[in-house]
Amino acid sequence: MSGTQAVGNSMTFSAVALVFVLLRCTSRIFFVGRVLKEDMLICVAMLWSFGFSSSIEVERQNGMGDHISNVSPERLERMLQGFYASVIVYNLGLAFAKCSISCQFLSLFKERKYRISAWFLIAFFAAYDLVTLMVSIFSCTPVRYYWNRSLPGGGCIRFETWWFFSASFCIVSDFVLCILPLPMLKSLHIPRKQKYSLLAVFAVGGFVCIVAILRLHAVYVISSSPDPTYGNVAAAYWSSIELNTGIICASLPTIRPIIAKIFPTWLGSAPHRVAQRQSSIP
């Protein structure tokens, strides 16, 4: 796999995710009459997705996909700067996407115990993501040592340990976000066909879990590779898919009114009824 393929993959998935985000906002404006807080969060996640594509393009221009023996020290430094930026925007994108999904749970479920679970997830993700952001920014001392190892007295954390911990946490949190709403669906007083459609949407989130596992393998490859410029391609490839499929899955439930308008028999509910529920069902 080449650096060009990784960038093309990232731009393609970002474009698809953007379509879903635009459909989401259209659904909110025309069927609900306003944009909700979870929509704003996913729009911010979309901006970080574009930032991720831009950062790996910087990496590609400066040697990602080439063997390190063919990359000059100047290009390697610029590539590592792009890699540094990509780690930060990737984590920010995931953070906003997961907080958006958790906020959707607040809109969807009214029972106190489920709302407490949703608030706990929001607080936990916010705290964890703040820690992740700080570690990503200050993983080397001084910060410039990340891309310039010739600086005297510099040092970095053990990237292998941190990357594995972070990737493993992403997998666990993805499974939690997939599993948590399943028992809650029983408490919703909506038609059975509509419940099944929501269940199918949440089940699609399982694909994000699979992608996160594949990304973990890519992280292992780059952490153990003596050729990081070449080995980083797979990590960039799967990171983009994970981030953008998370945005897509977060947006799927919100475009139900549009689907009901075009295919009213699919969801077992008339478009105007879907619109009436849209303020309480994400």
PDB file of C-alpha atoms in Angstrom, residues 18-260:
ATOM      1  CA  LEU A  18     -19.559  14.635   4.988  1.00  0.00           C
ATOM      2  CA  VAL A  19     -22.581  13.518   2.940  1.00  0.00           C
ATOM      3  CA  PHE A  20     -24.065  11.850   6.023  1.00  0.00           C
ATOM      4  CA  VAL A  21     -23.350  14.884   8.191  1.00  0.00           C
ATOM      5  CA  LEU A  22     -25.031  17.170   5.643  1.00  0.00           C
ATOM      6  CA  LEU A  23     -28.036  14.823   5.495  1.00  0.00           C
ATOM      7  CA  ARG A  24     -28.108  14.866   9.282  1.00  0.00           C
ATOM      8  CA  CYS A  25     -28.162  18.667   9.427  1.00  0.00           C
ATOM      9  CA  THR A  26     -30.782  18.804   6.663  1.00  0.00           C
ATOM     10  CA  SER A  27     -32.975  16.389   8.598  1.00  0.00           C
ATOM     11  CA  ARG A  28     -32.674  18.448  11.769  1.00  0.00           C
ATOM     12  CA  ILE A  29     -33.408  21.768  10.076  1.00  0.00           C
ATOM     13  CA  PHE A  30     -36.394  20.643   7.994  1.00  0.00           C
ATOM     14  CA  PHE A  31     -37.971  18.083  10.327  1.00  0.00           C
ATOM     15  CA  VAL A  32     -37.030  19.331  13.795  1.00  0.00           C
ATOM     16  CA  GLY A  33     -36.518  23.005  13.111  1.00  0.00           C
ATOM     17  CA  ARG A  34     -33.181  23.298  14.864  1.00  0.00           C
ATOM     18  CA  VAL A  35     -29.714  21.814  15.129  1.00  0.00           C
ATOM     19  CA  LEU A  36     -29.085  19.975  18.400  1.00  0.00           C
ATOM     20  CA  LYS A  37     -25.957  19.855  20.532  1.00  0.00           C
ATOM     21  CA  GLU A  38     -25.037  16.378  19.315  1.00  0.00           C
ATOM     22  CA  ASP A  39     -25.197  17.657  15.729  1.00  0.00           C
ATOM     23  CA  MET A  40     -22.753  20.430  16.557  1.00  0.00           C
ATOM     24  CA  LEU A  41     -20.403  17.891  18.127  1.00  0.00           C
ATOM     25  CA  ILE A  42     -20.448  15.679  15.038  1.00  0.00           C
ATOM     26  CA  CYS A  43     -19.821  18.711  12.802  1.00  0.00           C
ATOM     27  CA  VAL A  44     -16.706  19.459  14.847  1.00  0.00           C
ATOM     28  CA  ALA A  45     -15.662  15.795  14.488  1.00  0.00           C
ATOM     29  CA  MET A  46     -16.082  16.223  10.724  1.00  0.00           C
ATOM     30  CA  LEU A  47     -13.711  19.192  10.764  1.00  0.00           C
ATOM     31  CA  TRP A  48     -11.116  17.088  12.574  1.00  0.00           C
ATOM     32  CA  SER A  49     -11.592  14.378   9.939  1.00  0.00           C
ATOM     33  CA  PHE A  50     -10.622  16.882   7.255  1.00  0.00           C
ATOM     34  CA  GLY A  51      -7.671  17.873   9.419  1.00  0.00           C
ATOM     35  CA  PHE A  52      -6.598  14.233   9.543  1.00  0.00           C
ATOM     36  CA  SER A  53      -6.718  13.954   5.745  1.00  0.00           C
ATOM     37  CA  SER A  54      -4.652  17.127   5.442  1.00  0.00           C
ATOM     38  CA  SER A  55      -2.032  15.919   7.914  1.00  0.00           C
ATOM     39  CA  ILE A  56      -1.488  12.569   6.198  1.00  0.00           C
ATOM     40  CA  GLU A  57      -1.210  14.414   2.881  1.00  0.00           C
ATOM     41  CA  VAL A  58       1.686  16.314   4.467  1.00  0.00           C
ATOM     42  CA  GLU A  59       3.134  12.937   5.459  1.00  0.00           C
ATOM     43  CA  ARG A  60       2.714  11.591   1.931  1.00  0.00           C
ATOM     44  CA  GLN A  61       4.454  14.585   0.387  1.00  0.00           C
ATOM     45  CA  ASN A  62       7.391  14.047   2.704  1.00  0.00           C
ATOM     46  CA  GLY A  63       8.000  10.328   2.474  1.00  0.00           C
ATOM     47  CA  MET A  64       5.121   8.302   3.940  1.00  0.00           C
ATOM     48  CA  GLY A  65       4.986   5.128   1.904  1.00  0.00           C
ATOM     49  CA  ASP A  66       8.664   5.326   0.960  1.00  0.00           C
ATOM     50  CA  HIS A  67      11.414   3.367   2.646  1.00  0.00           C
ATOM     51  CA  ILE A  68      13.236   5.458   5.215  1.00  0.00           C
ATOM     52  CA  SER A  69      16.537   4.951   3.402  1.00  0.00           C
ATOM     53  CA  ASN A  70      15.090   6.985   0.521  1.00  0.00           C
ATOM     54  CA  VAL A  71      13.852   9.863   2.695  1.00  0.00           C
ATOM     55  CA  SER A  72      16.153  12.798   3.425  1.00  0.00           C
ATOM     56  CA  PRO A  73      16.476  14.068   7.025  1.00  0.00           C
ATOM     57  CA  GLU A  74      14.653  17.283   6.083  1.00  0.00           C
ATOM     58  CA  ARG A  75      11.698  15.397   4.574  1.00  0.00           C
ATOM     59  CA  LEU A  76      11.653  12.966   7.495  1.00  0.00           C
ATOM     60  CA  GLU A  77      11.360  15.875   9.915  1.00  0.00           C
ATOM     61  CA  ARG A  78       8.422  17.329   7.992  1.00  0.00           C
ATOM     62  CA  MET A  79       6.797  13.901   7.756  1.00  0.00           C
ATOM     63  CA  LEU A  80       7.044  13.460  11.526  1.00  0.00           C
ATOM     64  CA  GLN A  81       5.478  16.893  11.981  1.00  0.00           C
ATOM     65  CA  GLY A  82       2.555  15.708   9.867  1.00  0.00           C
ATOM     66  CA  PHE A  83       2.391  12.477  11.858  1.00  0.00           C
ATOM     67  CA  TYR A  84       2.390  14.454  15.111  1.00  0.00           C
ATOM     68  CA  ALA A  85      -0.550  16.543  13.866  1.00  0.00           C
ATOM     69  CA  SER A  86      -2.421  13.462  12.607  1.00  0.00           C
ATOM     70  CA  VAL A  87      -2.310  11.795  16.032  1.00  0.00           C
ATOM     71  CA  ILE A  88      -3.790  14.887  17.679  1.00  0.00           C
ATOM     72  CA  VAL A  89      -6.612  15.474  15.177  1.00  0.00           C
ATOM     73  CA  TYR A  90      -7.432  11.744  15.056  1.00  0.00           C
ATOM     74  CA  ASN A  91      -7.950  11.648  18.817  1.00  0.00           C
ATOM     75  CA  LEU A  92      -9.961  14.879  18.753  1.00  0.00           C
ATOM     76  CA  GLY A  93     -12.180  13.542  15.974  1.00  0.00           C
ATOM     77  CA  LEU A  94     -12.920  10.324  17.841  1.00  0.00           C
ATOM     78  CA  ALA A  95     -13.563  12.263  21.046  1.00  0.00           C
ATOM     79  CA  PHE A  96     -16.199  14.516  19.498  1.00  0.00           C
ATOM     80  CA  ALA A  97     -17.836  11.624  17.618  1.00  0.00           C
ATOM     81  CA  LYS A  98     -18.184   9.510  20.765  1.00  0.00           C
ATOM     82  CA  CYS A  99     -19.462  12.434  22.823  1.00  0.00           C
ATOM     83  CA  SER A 100     -22.023  13.089  20.078  1.00  0.00           C
ATOM     84  CA  ILE A 101     -23.237   9.482  20.247  1.00  0.00           C
ATOM     85  CA  SER A 102     -23.473   9.664  24.044  1.00  0.00           C
ATOM     86  CA  CYS A 103     -25.511  12.884  23.775  1.00  0.00           C
ATOM     87  CA  GLN A 104     -27.842  11.095  21.357  1.00  0.00           C
ATOM     88  CA  PHE A 105     -28.466   8.517  24.064  1.00  0.00           C
ATOM     89  CA  LEU A 106     -29.672  11.357  26.308  1.00  0.00           C
ATOM     90  CA  SER A 107     -32.199  12.373  23.664  1.00  0.00           C
ATOM     91  CA  LEU A 108     -33.260   8.823  22.942  1.00  0.00           C
ATOM     92  CA  PHE A 109     -33.723   7.375  26.426  1.00  0.00           C
ATOM     93  CA  LYS A 110     -35.790   9.013  29.147  1.00  0.00           C
ATOM     94  CA  GLU A 111     -35.436   6.499  31.993  1.00  0.00           C
ATOM     95  CA  ARG A 112     -33.241   7.785  34.794  1.00  0.00           C
ATOM     96  CA  LYS A 113     -30.855   4.803  34.930  1.00  0.00           C
ATOM     97  CA  TYR A 114     -30.156   5.013  31.210  1.00  0.00           C
ATOM     98  CA  ARG A 115     -29.640   8.768  31.333  1.00  0.00           C
ATOM     99  CA  ILE A 116     -27.181   8.311  34.198  1.00  0.00           C
ATOM    100  CA  SER A 117     -25.291   5.804  32.034  1.00  0.00           C
ATOM    101  CA  ALA A 118     -25.210   8.290  29.160  1.00  0.00           C
ATOM    102  CA  TRP A 119     -23.977  11.127  31.400  1.00  0.00           C
ATOM    103  CA  PHE A 120     -21.315   8.819  32.820  1.00  0.00           C
ATOM    104  CA  LEU A 121     -20.118   8.018  29.302  1.00  0.00           C
ATOM    105  CA  ILE A 122     -19.971  11.706  28.389  1.00  0.00           C
ATOM    106  CA  ALA A 123     -17.973  12.559  31.520  1.00  0.00           C
ATOM    107  CA  PHE A 124     -15.696   9.542  31.125  1.00  0.00           C
ATOM    108  CA  PHE A 125     -14.984  10.167  27.443  1.00  0.00           C
ATOM    109  CA  ALA A 126     -14.386  13.866  28.087  1.00  0.00           C
ATOM    110  CA  ALA A 127     -11.900  13.115  30.890  1.00  0.00           C
ATOM    111  CA  TYR A 128     -10.128  10.354  28.975  1.00  0.00           C
ATOM    112  CA  ASP A 129      -9.940  12.387  25.792  1.00  0.00           C
ATOM    113  CA  LEU A 130      -8.489  15.350  27.668  1.00  0.00           C
ATOM    114  CA  VAL A 131      -5.764  13.067  29.017  1.00  0.00           C
ATOM    115  CA  THR A 132      -5.206  11.605  25.543  1.00  0.00           C
ATOM    116  CA  LEU A 133      -4.909  15.080  24.052  1.00  0.00           C
ATOM    117  CA  MET A 134      -2.366  16.171  26.652  1.00  0.00           C
ATOM    118  CA  VAL A 135      -0.305  12.999  26.200  1.00  0.00           C
ATOM    119  CA  SER A 136      -0.415  13.391  22.404  1.00  0.00           C
ATOM    120  CA  ILE A 137       0.757  17.002  22.566  1.00  0.00           C
ATOM    121  CA  PHE A 138       3.403  16.588  25.252  1.00  0.00           C
ATOM    122  CA  SER A 139       4.608  13.062  24.455  1.00  0.00           C
ATOM    123  CA  CYS A 140       8.115  14.455  23.946  1.00  0.00           C
ATOM    124  CA  THR A 141      10.102  17.021  25.923  1.00  0.00           C
ATOM    125  CA  PRO A 142      10.648  19.475  24.378  1.00  0.00           C
ATOM    126  CA  VAL A 143       7.732  19.047  21.974  1.00  0.00           C
ATOM    127  CA  ARG A 144      10.030  19.615  18.951  1.00  0.00           C
ATOM    128  CA  TYR A 145      11.988  16.512  19.936  1.00  0.00           C
ATOM    129  CA  TYR A 146       9.081  14.520  18.436  1.00  0.00           C
ATOM    130  CA  TRP A 147      10.315  15.365  14.937  1.00  0.00           C
ATOM    131  CA  ASN A 148      13.868  16.518  15.656  1.00  0.00           C
ATOM    132  CA  ARG A 149      15.793  13.908  17.636  1.00  0.00           C
ATOM    133  CA  SER A 150      19.030  15.888  17.367  1.00  0.00           C
ATOM    134  CA  LEU A 151      17.929  18.277  20.125  1.00  0.00           C
ATOM    135  CA  PRO A 152      20.103  17.772  23.218  1.00  0.00           C
ATOM    136  CA  GLY A 153      18.470  16.549  26.411  1.00  0.00           C
ATOM    137  CA  GLY A 154      15.219  15.539  24.740  1.00  0.00           C
ATOM    138  CA  GLY A 155      13.129  12.487  25.534  1.00  0.00           C
ATOM    139  CA  CYS A 156       9.783  10.838  24.765  1.00  0.00           C
ATOM    140  CA  ILE A 157       7.342   8.467  26.401  1.00  0.00           C
ATOM    141  CA  ARG A 158       7.263   4.803  25.379  1.00  0.00           C
ATOM    142  CA  PHE A 159       5.107   5.207  22.294  1.00  0.00           C
ATOM    143  CA  GLU A 160       4.492   1.473  21.897  1.00  0.00           C
ATOM    144  CA  THR A 161       2.919   1.186  25.353  1.00  0.00           C
ATOM    145  CA  TRP A 162       0.794   4.300  24.949  1.00  0.00           C
ATOM    146  CA  TRP A 163      -0.390   3.443  21.419  1.00  0.00           C
ATOM    147  CA  PHE A 164      -1.459  -0.049  22.452  1.00  0.00           C
ATOM    148  CA  PHE A 165      -3.286   1.257  25.514  1.00  0.00           C
ATOM    149  CA  SER A 166      -5.041   3.969  23.515  1.00  0.00           C
ATOM    150  CA  ALA A 167      -6.011   1.632  20.660  1.00  0.00           C
ATOM    151  CA  SER A 168      -7.267  -1.016  23.101  1.00  0.00           C
ATOM    152  CA  PHE A 169      -9.363   1.571  24.914  1.00  0.00           C
ATOM    153  CA  CYS A 170     -10.894   2.664  21.602  1.00  0.00           C
ATOM    154  CA  ILE A 171     -11.934  -0.923  20.912  1.00  0.00           C
ATOM    155  CA  VAL A 172     -13.513  -1.333  24.357  1.00  0.00           C
ATOM    156  CA  SER A 173     -15.335   2.011  24.129  1.00  0.00           C
ATOM    157  CA  ASP A 174     -16.638   1.137  20.647  1.00  0.00           C
ATOM    158  CA  PHE A 175     -18.105  -2.102  21.995  1.00  0.00           C
ATOM    159  CA  VAL A 176     -19.680  -0.225  24.923  1.00  0.00           C
ATOM    160  CA  LEU A 177     -21.322   2.270  22.565  1.00  0.00           C
ATOM    161  CA  CYS A 178     -22.664  -0.620  20.465  1.00  0.00           C
ATOM    162  CA  ILE A 179     -23.960  -2.714  23.354  1.00  0.00           C
ATOM    163  CA  LEU A 180     -25.287  -0.046  25.736  1.00  0.00           C
ATOM    164  CA  PRO A 181     -28.364   0.995  23.710  1.00  0.00           C
ATOM    165  CA  LEU A 182     -29.555  -2.555  22.998  1.00  0.00           C
ATOM    166  CA  PRO A 183     -31.344  -3.218  26.340  1.00  0.00           C
ATOM    167  CA  MET A 184     -32.595   0.376  26.359  1.00  0.00           C
ATOM    168  CA  LEU A 185     -34.512  -0.167  23.129  1.00  0.00           C
ATOM    169  CA  LYS A 186     -36.968  -2.403  24.992  1.00  0.00           C
ATOM    170  CA  SER A 187     -38.182   0.587  26.988  1.00  0.00           C
ATOM    171  CA  LEU A 188     -39.011   2.683  23.921  1.00  0.00           C
ATOM    172  CA  HIS A 189     -42.726   2.949  23.150  1.00  0.00           C
ATOM    173  CA  ILE A 190     -42.439   2.926  19.384  1.00  0.00           C
ATOM    174  CA  PRO A 191     -43.645   0.495  16.682  1.00  0.00           C
ATOM    175  CA  ARG A 192     -41.774  -2.792  16.495  1.00  0.00           C
ATOM    176  CA  LYS A 193     -40.621  -2.166  12.928  1.00  0.00           C
ATOM    177  CA  GLN A 194     -39.192   1.151  14.037  1.00  0.00           C
ATOM    178  CA  LYS A 195     -37.370  -0.579  16.890  1.00  0.00           C
ATOM    179  CA  TYR A 196     -35.858  -3.044  14.450  1.00  0.00           C
ATOM    180  CA  SER A 197     -34.653  -0.209  12.243  1.00  0.00           C
ATOM    181  CA  LEU A 198     -32.952   1.433  15.231  1.00  0.00           C
ATOM    182  CA  LEU A 199     -31.484  -1.913  16.273  1.00  0.00           C
ATOM    183  CA  ALA A 200     -30.043  -2.369  12.786  1.00  0.00           C
ATOM    184  CA  VAL A 201     -28.490   1.099  12.913  1.00  0.00           C
ATOM    185  CA  PHE A 202     -26.802   0.412  16.247  1.00  0.00           C
ATOM    186  CA  ALA A 203     -25.637  -2.986  14.991  1.00  0.00           C
ATOM    187  CA  VAL A 204     -23.837  -1.254  12.120  1.00  0.00           C
ATOM    188  CA  GLY A 205     -21.648   0.270  14.823  1.00  0.00           C
ATOM    189  CA  GLY A 206     -20.120  -3.185  15.196  1.00  0.00           C
ATOM    190  CA  PHE A 207     -18.250  -2.480  11.964  1.00  0.00           C
ATOM    191  CA  VAL A 208     -16.407   0.320  13.759  1.00  0.00           C
ATOM    192  CA  CYS A 209     -15.271  -2.236  16.354  1.00  0.00           C
ATOM    193  CA  ILE A 210     -13.865  -4.466  13.609  1.00  0.00           C
ATOM    194  CA  VAL A 211     -12.036  -1.521  12.051  1.00  0.00           C
ATOM    195  CA  ALA A 212     -10.589  -0.576  15.448  1.00  0.00           C
ATOM    196  CA  ILE A 213      -9.197  -4.106  15.825  1.00  0.00           C
ATOM    197  CA  LEU A 214      -7.620  -3.929  12.362  1.00  0.00           C
ATOM    198  CA  ARG A 215      -6.116  -0.574  13.295  1.00  0.00           C
ATOM    199  CA  LEU A 216      -4.630  -2.140  16.439  1.00  0.00           C
ATOM    200  CA  HIS A 217      -2.751  -4.595  14.229  1.00  0.00           C
ATOM    201  CA  ALA A 218      -1.501  -1.698  12.096  1.00  0.00           C
ATOM    202  CA  VAL A 219      -0.320   0.078  15.253  1.00  0.00           C
ATOM    203  CA  TYR A 220       1.613  -3.055  16.216  1.00  0.00           C
ATOM    204  CA  VAL A 221       3.271  -3.092  12.785  1.00  0.00           C
ATOM    205  CA  ILE A 222       4.438   0.516  12.940  1.00  0.00           C
ATOM    206  CA  SER A 223       5.575   0.258  16.566  1.00  0.00           C
ATOM    207  CA  SER A 224       7.830  -2.697  15.757  1.00  0.00           C
ATOM    208  CA  SER A 225       8.947  -1.562  12.303  1.00  0.00           C
ATOM    209  CA  PRO A 226      12.492  -0.298  11.666  1.00  0.00           C
ATOM    210  CA  ASP A 227      11.033   1.503   8.644  1.00  0.00           C
ATOM    211  CA  PRO A 228       8.399   3.912  10.102  1.00  0.00           C
ATOM    212  CA  THR A 229       7.882   5.953   6.939  1.00  0.00           C
ATOM    213  CA  TYR A 230       6.849   2.795   5.106  1.00  0.00           C
ATOM    214  CA  GLY A 231       5.066   1.127   8.018  1.00  0.00           C
ATOM    215  CA  ASN A 232       2.845   4.103   8.866  1.00  0.00           C
ATOM    216  CA  VAL A 233       0.712   3.740   5.742  1.00  0.00           C
ATOM    217  CA  ALA A 234      -1.537   0.997   7.139  1.00  0.00           C
ATOM    218  CA  ALA A 235      -2.052   2.861  10.422  1.00  0.00           C
ATOM    219  CA  ALA A 236      -3.088   6.012   8.529  1.00  0.00           C
ATOM    220  CA  TYR A 237      -5.376   3.930   6.305  1.00  0.00           C
ATOM    221  CA  TRP A 238      -7.297   2.258   9.141  1.00  0.00           C
ATOM    222  CA  SER A 239      -7.311   5.336  11.376  1.00  0.00           C
ATOM    223  CA  SER A 240      -9.165   7.265   8.685  1.00  0.00           C
ATOM    224  CA  ILE A 241     -11.704   4.478   8.208  1.00  0.00           C
ATOM    225  CA  GLU A 242     -12.310   4.211  11.958  1.00  0.00           C
ATOM    226  CA  LEU A 243     -12.789   7.959  12.422  1.00  0.00           C
ATOM    227  CA  ASN A 244     -15.108   8.424   9.455  1.00  0.00           C
ATOM    228  CA  THR A 245     -17.200   5.294   9.982  1.00  0.00           C
ATOM    229  CA  GLY A 246     -17.721   6.495  13.548  1.00  0.00           C
ATOM    230  CA  ILE A 247     -19.070   9.785  12.174  1.00  0.00           C
ATOM    231  CA  ILE A 248     -21.276   7.905   9.695  1.00  0.00           C
ATOM    232  CA  CYS A 249     -22.689   5.555  12.346  1.00  0.00           C
ATOM    233  CA  ALA A 250     -23.386   8.505  14.640  1.00  0.00           C
ATOM    234  CA  SER A 251     -25.354  10.180  11.839  1.00  0.00           C
ATOM    235  CA  LEU A 252     -27.365   7.182  10.628  1.00  0.00           C
ATOM    236  CA  PRO A 253     -30.202   7.395  13.203  1.00  0.00           C
ATOM    237  CA  THR A 254     -30.706  11.106  12.555  1.00  0.00           C
ATOM    238  CA  ILE A 255     -31.533  10.735   8.857  1.00  0.00           C
ATOM    239  CA  ARG A 256     -34.546   8.512   9.564  1.00  0.00           C
ATOM    240  CA  PRO A 257     -37.073  11.234   8.612  1.00  0.00           C
ATOM    241  CA  ILE A 258     -35.458  11.610   5.187  1.00  0.00           C
ATOM    242  CA  ILE A 259     -35.560   7.839   4.647  1.00  0.00           C
ATOM    243  CA  ALA A 260     -39.181   7.748   5.862  1.00  0.00           C
TER     244      ALA A 260
END
